Coordinates of C-alpha atoms and ligand atoms in Angstrom, one line a residue:
M600 CA 0.0 0.0 0.0
P601 CA 1.4 3.5 -0.9
D602 CA 2.2 5.9 1.9
F603 CA -0.7 8.1 0.9
D604 CA -3.7 8.0 -1.5
I605 CA -3.1 11.5 -2.8
I606 CA -0.1 13.9 -2.6
V607 CA -0.9 17.5 -3.4
V608 CA 2.2 19.5 -4.4
G609 CA 1.7 23.1 -3.4
A610 CA -0.6 24.7 -0.7
G611 CA -1.5 27.6 -2.9
T612 CA -4.7 28.8 -4.7
A613 CA -5.5 25.5 -6.3
G614 CA -3.8 23.2 -3.8
M615 CA -5.7 24.3 -0.7
P616 CA -9.2 23.7 -2.0
C617 CA -8.0 20.4 -3.6
A618 CA -6.7 19.2 -0.3
I619 CA -9.9 20.4 1.6
E620 CA -12.2 18.3 -0.7
A621 CA -9.9 15.3 -0.9
V622 CA -9.6 15.1 2.9
A623 CA -13.4 15.4 3.3
T624 CA -13.8 12.1 1.3
G625 CA -11.7 10.3 3.9
A626 CA -8.8 9.7 1.5
R627 CA -5.3 9.8 3.0
V628 CA -3.9 13.1 1.8
L629 CA -0.4 14.6 2.1
V630 CA 0.1 18.3 1.1
I631 CA 3.7 19.4 0.6
E632 CA 4.7 23.1 0.3
Q633 CA 8.2 24.4 -0.4
T634 CA 7.7 27.6 1.5
D635 CA 6.8 28.0 5.2
R636 CA 3.2 29.2 4.6
P637 CA 0.0 28.3 2.6
G638 CA -1.6 30.7 0.1
G639 CA 0.9 30.8 -2.8
T640 CA 0.2 33.6 -5.2
L641 CA -2.9 34.7 -3.3
H642 CA -0.5 36.7 -1.1
V643 CA 0.1 39.1 -4.1
S644 CA -2.7 38.5 -6.5
L645 CA -5.4 41.1 -7.2
G646 CA -7.7 38.1 -6.6
Q647 CA -10.3 39.2 -9.1
L648 CA -12.9 36.4 -9.5
S649 CA -15.6 35.7 -12.0
G650 CA -18.6 33.5 -12.0
A651 CA -22.2 33.5 -13.4
A652 CA -25.5 32.9 -11.7
T653 CA -24.3 33.8 -8.3
Q654 CA -26.5 34.6 -5.3
L655 CA -25.1 38.2 -5.4
Q656 CA -26.1 38.6 -9.0
A657 CA -29.6 37.3 -8.2
Q658 CA -29.9 39.7 -5.3
Q659 CA -29.1 42.6 -7.7
G660 CA -31.3 41.4 -10.5
I661 CA -28.4 40.6 -12.8
E662 CA -29.4 38.0 -15.3
D663 CA -26.5 35.7 -16.1
N664 CA -25.6 32.0 -16.7
A665 CA -22.6 29.8 -17.4
A666 CA -23.3 29.6 -21.1
A667 CA -23.2 33.4 -21.4
H668 CA -20.0 33.5 -19.3
L669 CA -18.4 30.9 -21.7
A670 CA -19.5 32.8 -24.8
D671 CA -18.1 36.1 -23.4
I672 CA -14.7 34.3 -22.6
E673 CA -14.6 33.0 -26.2
R674 CA -15.4 36.4 -27.6
I675 CA -12.7 38.0 -25.6
N676 CA -9.9 35.6 -26.5
G677 CA -11.1 34.7 -30.0
G678 CA -11.7 31.1 -29.1
T679 CA -8.0 30.5 -28.3
A680 CA -8.6 28.6 -25.0
R681 CA -9.7 25.0 -24.3
T682 CA -13.5 24.9 -24.5
D683 CA -13.8 21.5 -22.8
L684 CA -11.8 22.7 -19.8
L685 CA -13.7 26.0 -19.8
R686 CA -16.9 24.2 -19.5
R687 CA -15.6 22.1 -16.6
T688 CA -14.8 25.3 -14.6
V689 CA -17.2 27.9 -15.8
D690 CA -20.2 25.7 -15.0
R691 CA -19.0 25.7 -11.4
Q692 CA -17.6 29.1 -10.9
G693 CA -20.8 30.7 -9.7
A694 CA -20.9 28.1 -7.0
T695 CA -17.3 28.9 -6.1
I696 CA -18.2 32.6 -5.5
D697 CA -21.2 31.5 -3.3
W698 CA -18.9 29.1 -1.4
L699 CA -16.5 31.9 -0.7
M700 CA -19.3 34.1 0.6
E701 CA -20.4 31.3 2.9
L702 CA -16.8 31.1 4.2
G703 CA -17.0 34.8 5.1
F704 CA -15.2 36.3 2.1
D705 CA -14.9 40.0 2.6
M706 CA -16.2 41.1 -0.8
D707 CA -15.9 44.7 -2.0
P708 CA -19.3 46.3 -1.9
A709 CA -18.9 47.4 -5.6
C710 CA -19.2 43.8 -6.7
P711 CA -20.3 42.3 -9.0
A712 CA -19.0 44.7 -11.6
I713 CA -17.7 45.1 -15.1
L714 CA -14.0 45.7 -14.9
Y715 CA -11.7 47.2 -17.6
L716 CA -8.2 46.0 -16.4
H717 CA -8.8 43.2 -18.9
E718 CA -11.1 43.2 -21.9
A719 CA -14.6 43.7 -20.4
Y720 CA -17.4 41.1 -19.9
S721 CA -20.8 42.1 -21.2
V722 CA -22.4 41.8 -17.7
A723 CA -21.3 42.4 -14.2
R724 CA -19.7 39.1 -13.1
T725 CA -16.3 40.1 -11.7
Y726 CA -15.8 40.1 -7.9
W727 CA -12.9 40.9 -5.6
G728 CA -12.2 41.1 -1.9
V729 CA -11.3 44.3 0.0
D730 CA -7.8 43.0 0.3
G731 CA -7.5 41.4 -3.2
G732 CA -6.1 37.9 -3.2
L733 CA -5.5 38.0 0.5
S734 CA -9.3 38.2 1.1
V735 CA -9.6 34.9 -0.8
F736 CA -6.8 33.4 1.3
K737 CA -8.4 34.6 4.6
A738 CA -11.7 33.0 3.6
V739 CA -10.2 29.6 2.6
R740 CA -7.4 29.3 5.2
P741 CA -9.5 28.3 8.3
L742 CA -11.1 25.5 6.3
F743 CA -7.7 24.4 5.0
E744 CA -6.2 24.4 8.5
R745 CA -9.2 22.4 9.9
A746 CA -8.8 19.9 7.1
M747 CA -5.1 19.5 7.8
K748 CA -5.9 18.6 11.4
Q749 CA -8.0 15.6 10.4
P750 CA -6.4 12.2 11.1
N751 CA -6.3 11.3 7.4
A752 CA -4.4 14.5 6.5
S753 CA -0.7 15.5 6.7
L754 CA 0.9 18.8 5.8
R755 CA 4.6 19.5 5.4
Y756 CA 6.0 23.0 4.9
G757 CA 9.6 23.5 3.8
T758 CA 9.3 20.5 1.6
R759 CA 10.1 20.7 -2.0
A760 CA 9.1 18.1 -4.7
T761 CA 12.1 17.5 -6.8
S762 CA 11.1 14.6 -9.1
L763 CA 8.3 12.1 -9.8
L764 CA 8.6 8.4 -9.1
T765 CA 7.3 6.1 -11.8
T766 CA 6.8 2.4 -12.3
D767 CA 6.1 1.2 -15.9
G768 CA 5.0 4.7 -16.9
T769 CA 2.6 5.2 -13.9
V770 CA 3.4 7.9 -11.4
T771 CA 3.8 6.2 -8.0
G772 CA 5.0 9.1 -5.8
L773 CA 7.5 11.8 -5.4
R774 CA 11.0 12.5 -4.4
V775 CA 11.1 15.4 -2.0
E776 CA 13.7 17.4 -0.1
Y777 CA 13.4 18.6 3.4
G778 CA 15.9 19.1 6.2
G779 CA 18.7 19.1 3.6
Q780 CA 17.9 15.4 2.7
S781 CA 16.1 13.7 -0.1
H782 CA 13.1 11.3 0.7
E783 CA 10.8 9.2 -1.4
I784 CA 7.1 9.2 -0.7
T785 CA 4.6 6.9 -2.5
A786 CA 1.0 7.7 -3.4
G787 CA -1.8 6.5 -5.6
A788 CA -2.1 9.9 -7.2
V789 CA 0.1 13.0 -7.4
V790 CA -1.6 16.4 -8.0
L791 CA 0.7 19.1 -9.3
A792 CA -0.8 22.4 -7.9
S793 CA 2.6 24.0 -8.0
G794 CA 1.8 27.2 -10.0
G795 CA 3.4 28.8 -13.0
Y796 CA 6.9 30.0 -13.8
G797 CA 6.5 33.7 -13.5
G798 CA 9.3 33.8 -10.9
N799 CA 11.8 31.9 -13.1
A800 CA 13.6 34.2 -15.6
R801 CA 15.5 31.3 -17.3
M802 CA 12.4 29.3 -18.0
F803 CA 10.4 32.3 -19.0
E804 CA 13.0 33.5 -21.5
Q805 CA 13.4 30.0 -22.9
L806 CA 9.7 29.7 -23.5
T807 CA 8.9 33.2 -24.8
G808 CA 12.3 34.6 -26.1
R809 CA 11.5 37.7 -24.0
P810 CA 13.1 39.1 -20.9
L811 CA 11.1 38.5 -17.7
V812 CA 9.6 41.5 -15.8
T813 CA 7.2 40.1 -13.3
A814 CA 4.8 40.7 -10.4
A815 CA 4.8 36.9 -9.7
L816 CA 6.4 35.5 -6.6
D817 CA 9.8 33.8 -6.5
S818 CA 7.9 30.6 -5.5
S819 CA 6.5 30.4 -9.0
T820 CA 9.4 28.4 -10.2
G821 CA 7.8 26.2 -12.8
A822 CA 9.3 23.1 -11.0
G823 CA 6.1 21.1 -11.4
I824 CA 6.1 21.7 -15.1
E825 CA 9.7 20.6 -15.5
M826 CA 9.3 17.5 -13.3
A827 CA 6.4 16.4 -15.4
Q828 CA 8.1 17.1 -18.7
S829 CA 11.1 15.0 -17.6
I830 CA 8.8 11.9 -17.5
G831 CA 7.2 12.7 -20.9
A832 CA 4.4 15.2 -20.2
R833 CA 3.6 17.6 -23.0
L834 CA 4.0 21.4 -22.7
V835 CA 1.3 23.5 -24.4
G836 CA 0.5 27.2 -24.8
A837 CA 4.0 28.7 -25.0
N838 CA 3.0 30.5 -28.3
K839 CA 0.1 32.2 -26.5
Y840 CA 2.1 34.5 -24.3
L841 CA 0.7 38.0 -23.9
P842 CA 2.2 40.7 -21.6
T843 CA 0.1 42.7 -19.2
Y844 CA 0.1 46.4 -20.1
A845 CA 2.3 47.6 -18.1
G846 CA 4.5 48.1 -15.0
I847 CA 7.5 49.8 -13.6
P848 CA 10.2 47.6 -11.9
Q849 CA 10.9 48.3 -8.2
T850 CA 14.5 49.2 -9.2
A851 CA 15.8 50.5 -12.5
G852 CA 16.7 47.6 -14.8
G853 CA 15.3 45.1 -12.2
D854 CA 12.8 42.4 -13.1
R855 CA 10.4 42.5 -10.1
I856 CA 7.2 44.6 -10.0
D857 CA 5.0 45.4 -7.1
W858 CA 1.5 45.6 -8.6
R859 CA 0.5 48.3 -6.1
Q860 CA 2.8 50.6 -8.0
M861 CA 1.2 49.9 -11.4
P862 CA 0.7 53.0 -13.5
A863 CA -2.9 54.1 -14.2
L864 CA -3.0 53.1 -17.9
T865 CA -6.7 51.9 -18.2
P866 CA -8.4 54.6 -20.2
Q867 CA -11.8 53.7 -18.7
Q868 CA -10.4 54.9 -15.4
R869 CA -8.0 57.6 -16.5
Q870 CA -7.7 58.9 -20.0
P871 CA -4.0 59.2 -21.1
W872 CA -2.3 62.5 -21.3
E873 CA 1.0 61.0 -22.2
L874 CA 2.5 59.4 -25.3
H875 CA 3.8 55.8 -25.3
L876 CA 6.8 55.6 -27.5
S877 CA 8.9 52.6 -28.6
P878 CA 12.5 52.5 -27.5
D879 CA 13.5 54.3 -30.7
G880 CA 10.9 57.0 -30.2
R881 CA 8.0 56.0 -32.5
R882 CA 4.3 55.6 -31.7
F883 CA 3.3 52.0 -31.5
V884 CA -0.1 52.0 -29.9
R885 CA -3.3 54.0 -29.5
E886 CA -2.9 54.9 -25.9
D887 CA -6.6 55.5 -25.3
S888 CA -7.8 52.4 -27.1
P889 CA -10.7 51.1 -25.0
S890 CA -9.4 47.6 -25.8
V891 CA -6.7 46.5 -23.5
D892 CA -6.3 43.4 -25.6
E893 CA -5.4 45.7 -28.6
R894 CA -2.8 47.5 -26.4
E895 CA -1.3 44.2 -25.1
H896 CA -1.0 42.8 -28.6
A897 CA 0.7 46.1 -29.8
L898 CA 3.3 45.6 -27.0
L899 CA 4.2 42.2 -28.5
D900 CA 5.6 44.1 -31.5
L901 CA 8.4 45.5 -29.2
P902 CA 11.0 42.8 -28.8
E903 CA 12.0 43.9 -25.2
L904 CA 8.3 44.7 -24.4
R905 CA 9.2 48.1 -23.0
F906 CA 8.3 51.6 -23.9
W907 CA 8.8 55.2 -22.8
C908 CA 5.8 57.0 -21.3
V909 CA 6.5 60.6 -22.2
F910 CA 4.9 63.8 -20.8
D911 CA 6.0 67.2 -19.4
D912 CA 5.9 69.2 -16.2
A913 CA 2.6 70.8 -17.0
I914 CA 0.9 67.4 -17.5
L915 CA 2.5 66.1 -14.3
R916 CA 0.9 69.1 -12.5
D917 CA -2.5 69.1 -14.2
A918 CA -3.4 65.6 -15.2
P919 CA -4.9 63.0 -12.8
A920 CA -2.1 61.0 -11.1
L921 CA -0.3 58.6 -13.5
L922 CA 1.3 56.7 -10.5
P923 CA -1.4 56.8 -7.9
G924 CA 0.1 54.0 -5.9
W925 CA 3.4 55.8 -5.3
T926 CA 4.1 57.9 -2.2
G927 CA 5.5 61.4 -2.5
D928 CA 8.8 60.2 -1.2
E929 CA 9.0 57.3 -3.6
L930 CA 8.3 59.7 -6.5
R931 CA 10.9 62.3 -5.4
D932 CA 13.5 59.5 -5.0
A933 CA 12.7 58.0 -8.4
W934 CA 13.0 61.4 -10.2
A935 CA 16.1 62.2 -8.3
S936 CA 18.0 58.9 -8.8
R937 CA 16.5 56.5 -11.2
P938 CA 17.9 56.4 -14.8
D939 CA 14.4 55.1 -16.0
F940 CA 12.8 58.3 -14.7
V941 CA 14.2 61.0 -17.0
R942 CA 13.7 64.8 -17.0
A943 CA 15.2 66.9 -19.7
D944 CA 14.9 70.5 -21.0
T945 CA 15.0 69.8 -24.7
V946 CA 14.0 67.1 -27.1
P947 CA 17.6 66.2 -28.1
E948 CA 18.5 66.0 -24.4
L949 CA 15.5 63.7 -23.7
A950 CA 16.5 61.5 -26.7
R951 CA 20.1 61.3 -25.4
A952 CA 19.0 60.3 -21.9
T953 CA 16.4 57.7 -23.0
G954 CA 18.2 56.3 -26.1
M955 CA 15.3 57.3 -28.3
D956 CA 16.2 58.4 -31.9
P957 CA 16.0 62.2 -31.8
A958 CA 14.3 62.4 -35.2
H959 CA 11.6 59.9 -34.4
L960 CA 11.0 61.5 -31.0
S961 CA 10.7 64.9 -32.5
D962 CA 8.4 63.6 -35.2
S963 CA 6.2 61.8 -32.7
L964 CA 5.8 64.9 -30.5
N965 CA 5.2 67.2 -33.5
A966 CA 2.6 64.9 -35.1
Y967 CA 0.8 64.6 -31.8
A968 CA 0.8 68.3 -31.3
A969 CA -0.9 68.7 -34.7
A970 CA -3.5 66.2 -33.6
C971 CA -4.0 68.2 -30.3
G972 CA -4.5 71.4 -32.3
G973 CA -7.0 69.7 -34.6
D974 CA -4.8 70.2 -37.7
A975 CA -4.6 66.4 -38.4
P976 CA -6.0 63.2 -37.1
D977 CA -3.8 61.4 -34.6
R978 CA -1.7 58.8 -36.5
T979 CA -2.8 56.0 -34.1
G980 CA -6.4 57.0 -34.2
R981 CA -6.2 58.3 -30.6
L982 CA -9.2 60.5 -29.6
H983 CA -8.1 61.9 -26.3
C984 CA -5.5 64.5 -27.2
P985 CA -5.8 67.1 -24.3
R986 CA -2.6 69.1 -25.0
P987 CA 0.8 68.9 -26.8
I988 CA 3.9 67.6 -25.0
A989 CA 6.3 70.4 -25.5
G990 CA 7.9 71.3 -22.1
P991 CA 9.4 73.1 -20.4
G992 CA 10.5 70.1 -18.4
L993 CA 10.1 67.0 -20.7
R994 CA 9.7 63.7 -18.8
A995 CA 9.8 60.0 -19.6
I996 CA 9.3 56.9 -17.5
L997 CA 10.4 53.4 -18.8
M998 CA 7.5 50.9 -18.6
H999 CA 7.5 47.2 -19.2
G1000 CA 5.0 44.6 -20.4
M1001 CA 4.9 42.3 -17.4
V1002 CA 3.9 38.9 -16.2
L1003 CA 1.0 38.2 -13.8
K1004 CA 0.5 34.7 -14.9
T1005 CA 2.4 32.4 -17.3
A1006 CA 0.8 31.1 -20.5
A1007 CA 2.5 27.7 -21.0
G1008 CA 1.7 24.6 -19.0
L1009 CA 1.1 20.9 -18.8
D1010 CA -1.4 19.4 -21.3
V1011 CA -4.3 17.9 -19.4
T1012 CA -7.5 16.0 -20.3
D1013 CA -10.8 17.6 -19.3
R1014 CA -10.5 15.4 -16.1
L1015 CA -7.1 17.1 -15.4
E1016 CA -5.0 14.0 -16.1
V1017 CA -1.6 15.0 -17.4
R1018 CA -0.8 13.7 -20.8
G1019 CA 2.2 13.2 -23.0
D1020 CA 2.7 12.2 -26.6
A1021 CA 1.8 8.6 -25.7
G1022 CA -1.4 9.5 -23.9
V1023 CA -2.5 10.0 -20.3
I1024 CA 0.3 9.5 -17.7
P1025 CA -1.5 7.4 -15.1
G1026 CA -1.4 8.7 -11.5
L1027 CA -0.5 12.3 -12.4
Y1028 CA -2.9 15.3 -12.3
A1029 CA -2.4 19.1 -12.7
V1030 CA -4.5 22.0 -11.6
G1031 CA -4.1 25.8 -11.5
E1032 CA -1.5 27.8 -13.4
V1033 CA 0.7 24.7 -13.8
M1034 CA -1.8 23.8 -16.6
G1035 CA -0.8 27.1 -18.3
G1036 CA -2.7 30.3 -18.2
A1037 CA -3.5 29.9 -21.9
A1038 CA -5.6 26.7 -21.3
L1039 CA -8.4 28.9 -19.9
S1040 CA -7.6 32.4 -21.1
G1041 CA -6.1 31.6 -24.5
Q1042 CA -4.1 34.4 -26.0
G1043 CA -5.8 37.1 -23.9
F1044 CA -6.6 38.0 -20.4
V1045 CA -10.0 37.2 -19.1
S1046 CA -11.2 38.7 -15.9
G1047 CA -11.0 36.3 -12.9
M1048 CA -10.0 33.3 -15.1
S1049 CA -7.0 32.2 -13.1
V1050 CA -7.9 32.4 -9.5
T1051 CA -11.5 31.2 -9.9
P1052 CA -10.6 28.2 -12.0
A1053 CA -7.7 27.3 -9.6
L1054 CA -10.2 27.3 -6.7
T1055 CA -13.0 25.6 -8.7
L1056 CA -11.0 22.9 -10.4
G1057 CA -9.0 22.4 -7.3
R1058 CA -12.2 21.6 -5.4
W1059 CA -13.5 19.5 -8.2
L1060 CA -10.3 17.4 -8.6
G1061 CA -9.9 16.9 -4.8
A1062 CA -13.5 15.6 -4.6
E1063 CA -13.2 13.4 -7.7
L1064 CA -9.8 11.8 -6.7
G1065 CA -10.8 11.4 -3.1
T1066 CA -14.1 9.8 -4.0
S1067 CA -12.5 7.4 -6.5
V1068 CA -9.9 6.3 -3.9
T1069 CA -12.5 5.8 -1.1
T1070 CA -14.9 4.0 -3.4
Q1071 CA -12.2 1.6 -4.5
S1072 CA -11.2 0.9 -1.0
K1073 CA -14.8 0.3 0.1
N1074 CA -15.2 -2.1 -2.9
R1075 CA -12.1 -4.0 -1.8
N1076 CA -13.4 -4.3 1.8
D1077 CA -16.8 -5.5 0.6
L1078 CA -15.3 -8.4 -1.4
Ligands
LIG1315 C1 0.2 40.4 -9.1 C2 -0.7 39.4 -9.6 C3 -2.1 39.7 -9.8 C4 -3.0 38.7 -10.2 N1 -4.3 39.1 -10.3 C5 -5.2 38.1 -10.7 C6 -6.5 38.4 -10.7 O1 -7.0 39.5 -10.3 N2 -7.4 37.4 -11.1 C7 -7.0 36.2 -11.5 O2 -7.8 35.3 -11.9 N3 -5.6 35.9 -11.5 C8 -4.7 36.8 -11.1 N4 -3.4 36.5 -11.1 C9 -3.0 35.1 -11.4 C10 -3.4 34.2 -10.3 O3 -3.3 34.8 -9.0 C11 -2.6 32.9 -10.3 O4 -2.6 32.3 -11.6 C12 -3.1 31.8 -9.3 O5 -3.2 32.4 -8.0 C13 -2.1 30.6 -9.3 O6 -2.6 29.6 -8.4 P1 -1.9 28.2 -8.3 O7 -2.5 27.5 -7.3 O8 -1.7 27.6 -9.7 O9 -0.4 28.6 -7.9 P2 0.1 29.3 -6.5 O10 -1.0 30.0 -5.8 O11 1.3 30.1 -6.8 O12 0.5 28.0 -5.6 C14 1.5 27.2 -6.0 C15 2.2 26.7 -4.7 O13 3.0 25.6 -5.0 C16 4.2 25.8 -4.3 N5 5.3 25.0 -5.0 C17 5.8 25.3 -6.2 N6 6.7 24.4 -6.5 C18 6.8 23.5 -5.5 C19 7.6 22.3 -5.3 N7 8.5 21.9 -6.2 N8 7.4 21.6 -4.1 C20 6.5 22.1 -3.2 N9 5.8 23.2 -3.3 C21 5.9 23.9 -4.5 C22 4.5 27.3 -4.2 O14 5.4 27.6 -3.2 C23 3.1 27.8 -4.0 O15 2.7 27.9 -2.7 C24 -2.5 37.4 -10.6 C25 -1.2 37.1 -10.4 C26 -0.3 38.1 -9.9 C27 1.2 37.7 -9.7

């Protein structure tokens, strides 16, 4: 008999609900977590959720259903995600929102709402907690901790899965490291709930050919993906990478972003007063396009995924804040010392300090000034042209397309069995971002379609695997 019926790798967004449901069936469950705390990416995630036909929608008279949610997702991403997997999760996401509410989820009173950070749904079905992802964590954590105290549950922090054990092609357990030593643990099923690779620059660059600039945690190492690949699992979705528009690293030239310091670039919340210019000084995007998808795809045309956001002293003074999450001290320090926050008196000087081509920069500013004066249409089709950018005091901030979640992941069946070229790998399952963000969002970002599926499919998989184990054992006992 194996040491455990089920091992869940990762006590994060998907792993916690998976373990909760598996333990409730009576299965013998081990959860291993490489860090010293549960919650995974929920500690930094915005935690926006989506689900149709929720009790909250009903209370507010919002008509919605799972079919409409699915149709909206496929409209937004042009049908580039997995419809079978979408059905499995979307049909249950409304129930996930109701479940969170029963657990005491501290929902923002503005929910449900239509949000514009990603391409918008056609009805109000996005929800978020007052503390973002932490609100989700606070709701689920007590249930997880209670489950882990059951006699059929074990939990090990500081324990890292390093490879999968197999016998004749079937996964039979894991090799793990803790206390500086390697150990083997056997199980009837291994669930990889180990997240994406948004903290792993090497893997990200290999898969996308782009430099990593990320708001993900270091614990998003992609280890689960690489472990499964090494026993023949197939990787899918690498060609569907799309950057989030856009962020500023915590340090100049650094690759880590704190999402609380994200610039206000959503036109539905703040119309742009600035120009976004490619590293050589050309316009590449309609800054006020209501479609974030259009802006994100335009960013893909810039090999390094970065651009200069250009304005002047008068705009800084008169426009709504571009960096609302920054304190006065942080801004003063940045302008005083960071090479990616540039102030210059003349266009040639700005070009020199930013590396932009002076001719392109000048041409971009002049053409935009003509559009502001009504002398010519803006060359990108931009409609919000409040005033030319002419100084005195020209300014530019370097911004980057960034990673919130990673696109590529393990190929799974609609029952979340991991598969390789030769078919399903028995005993191995994947749930959450380890399946690749593209599986459910395609080449696009769809509101709430990472956290909610991680919770929903995590619960579903835990219950399915647990029930199958306990039914088999009951059948054996009945014989
Ligand atoms: C800043 C930010 C904002 C976001 N906002 C949203 C949003 O608003 N809405 C949305 O839907 N999505 C959002 N996302 C994405 C979403 O939060 C994630 O895709 C999701 O939380 C990932 O869940 P997961 O369970 O797959 O991974 P995680 O929650 O990261 O959990 C994985 C766990 O596995 C552990 N682990 C990894 N490898 C090993 C190993 N080898 N051994 C043991 N343990 C291991 C990790 O330490 C971690 O605890 C955001 C992401 C970021 C970074």
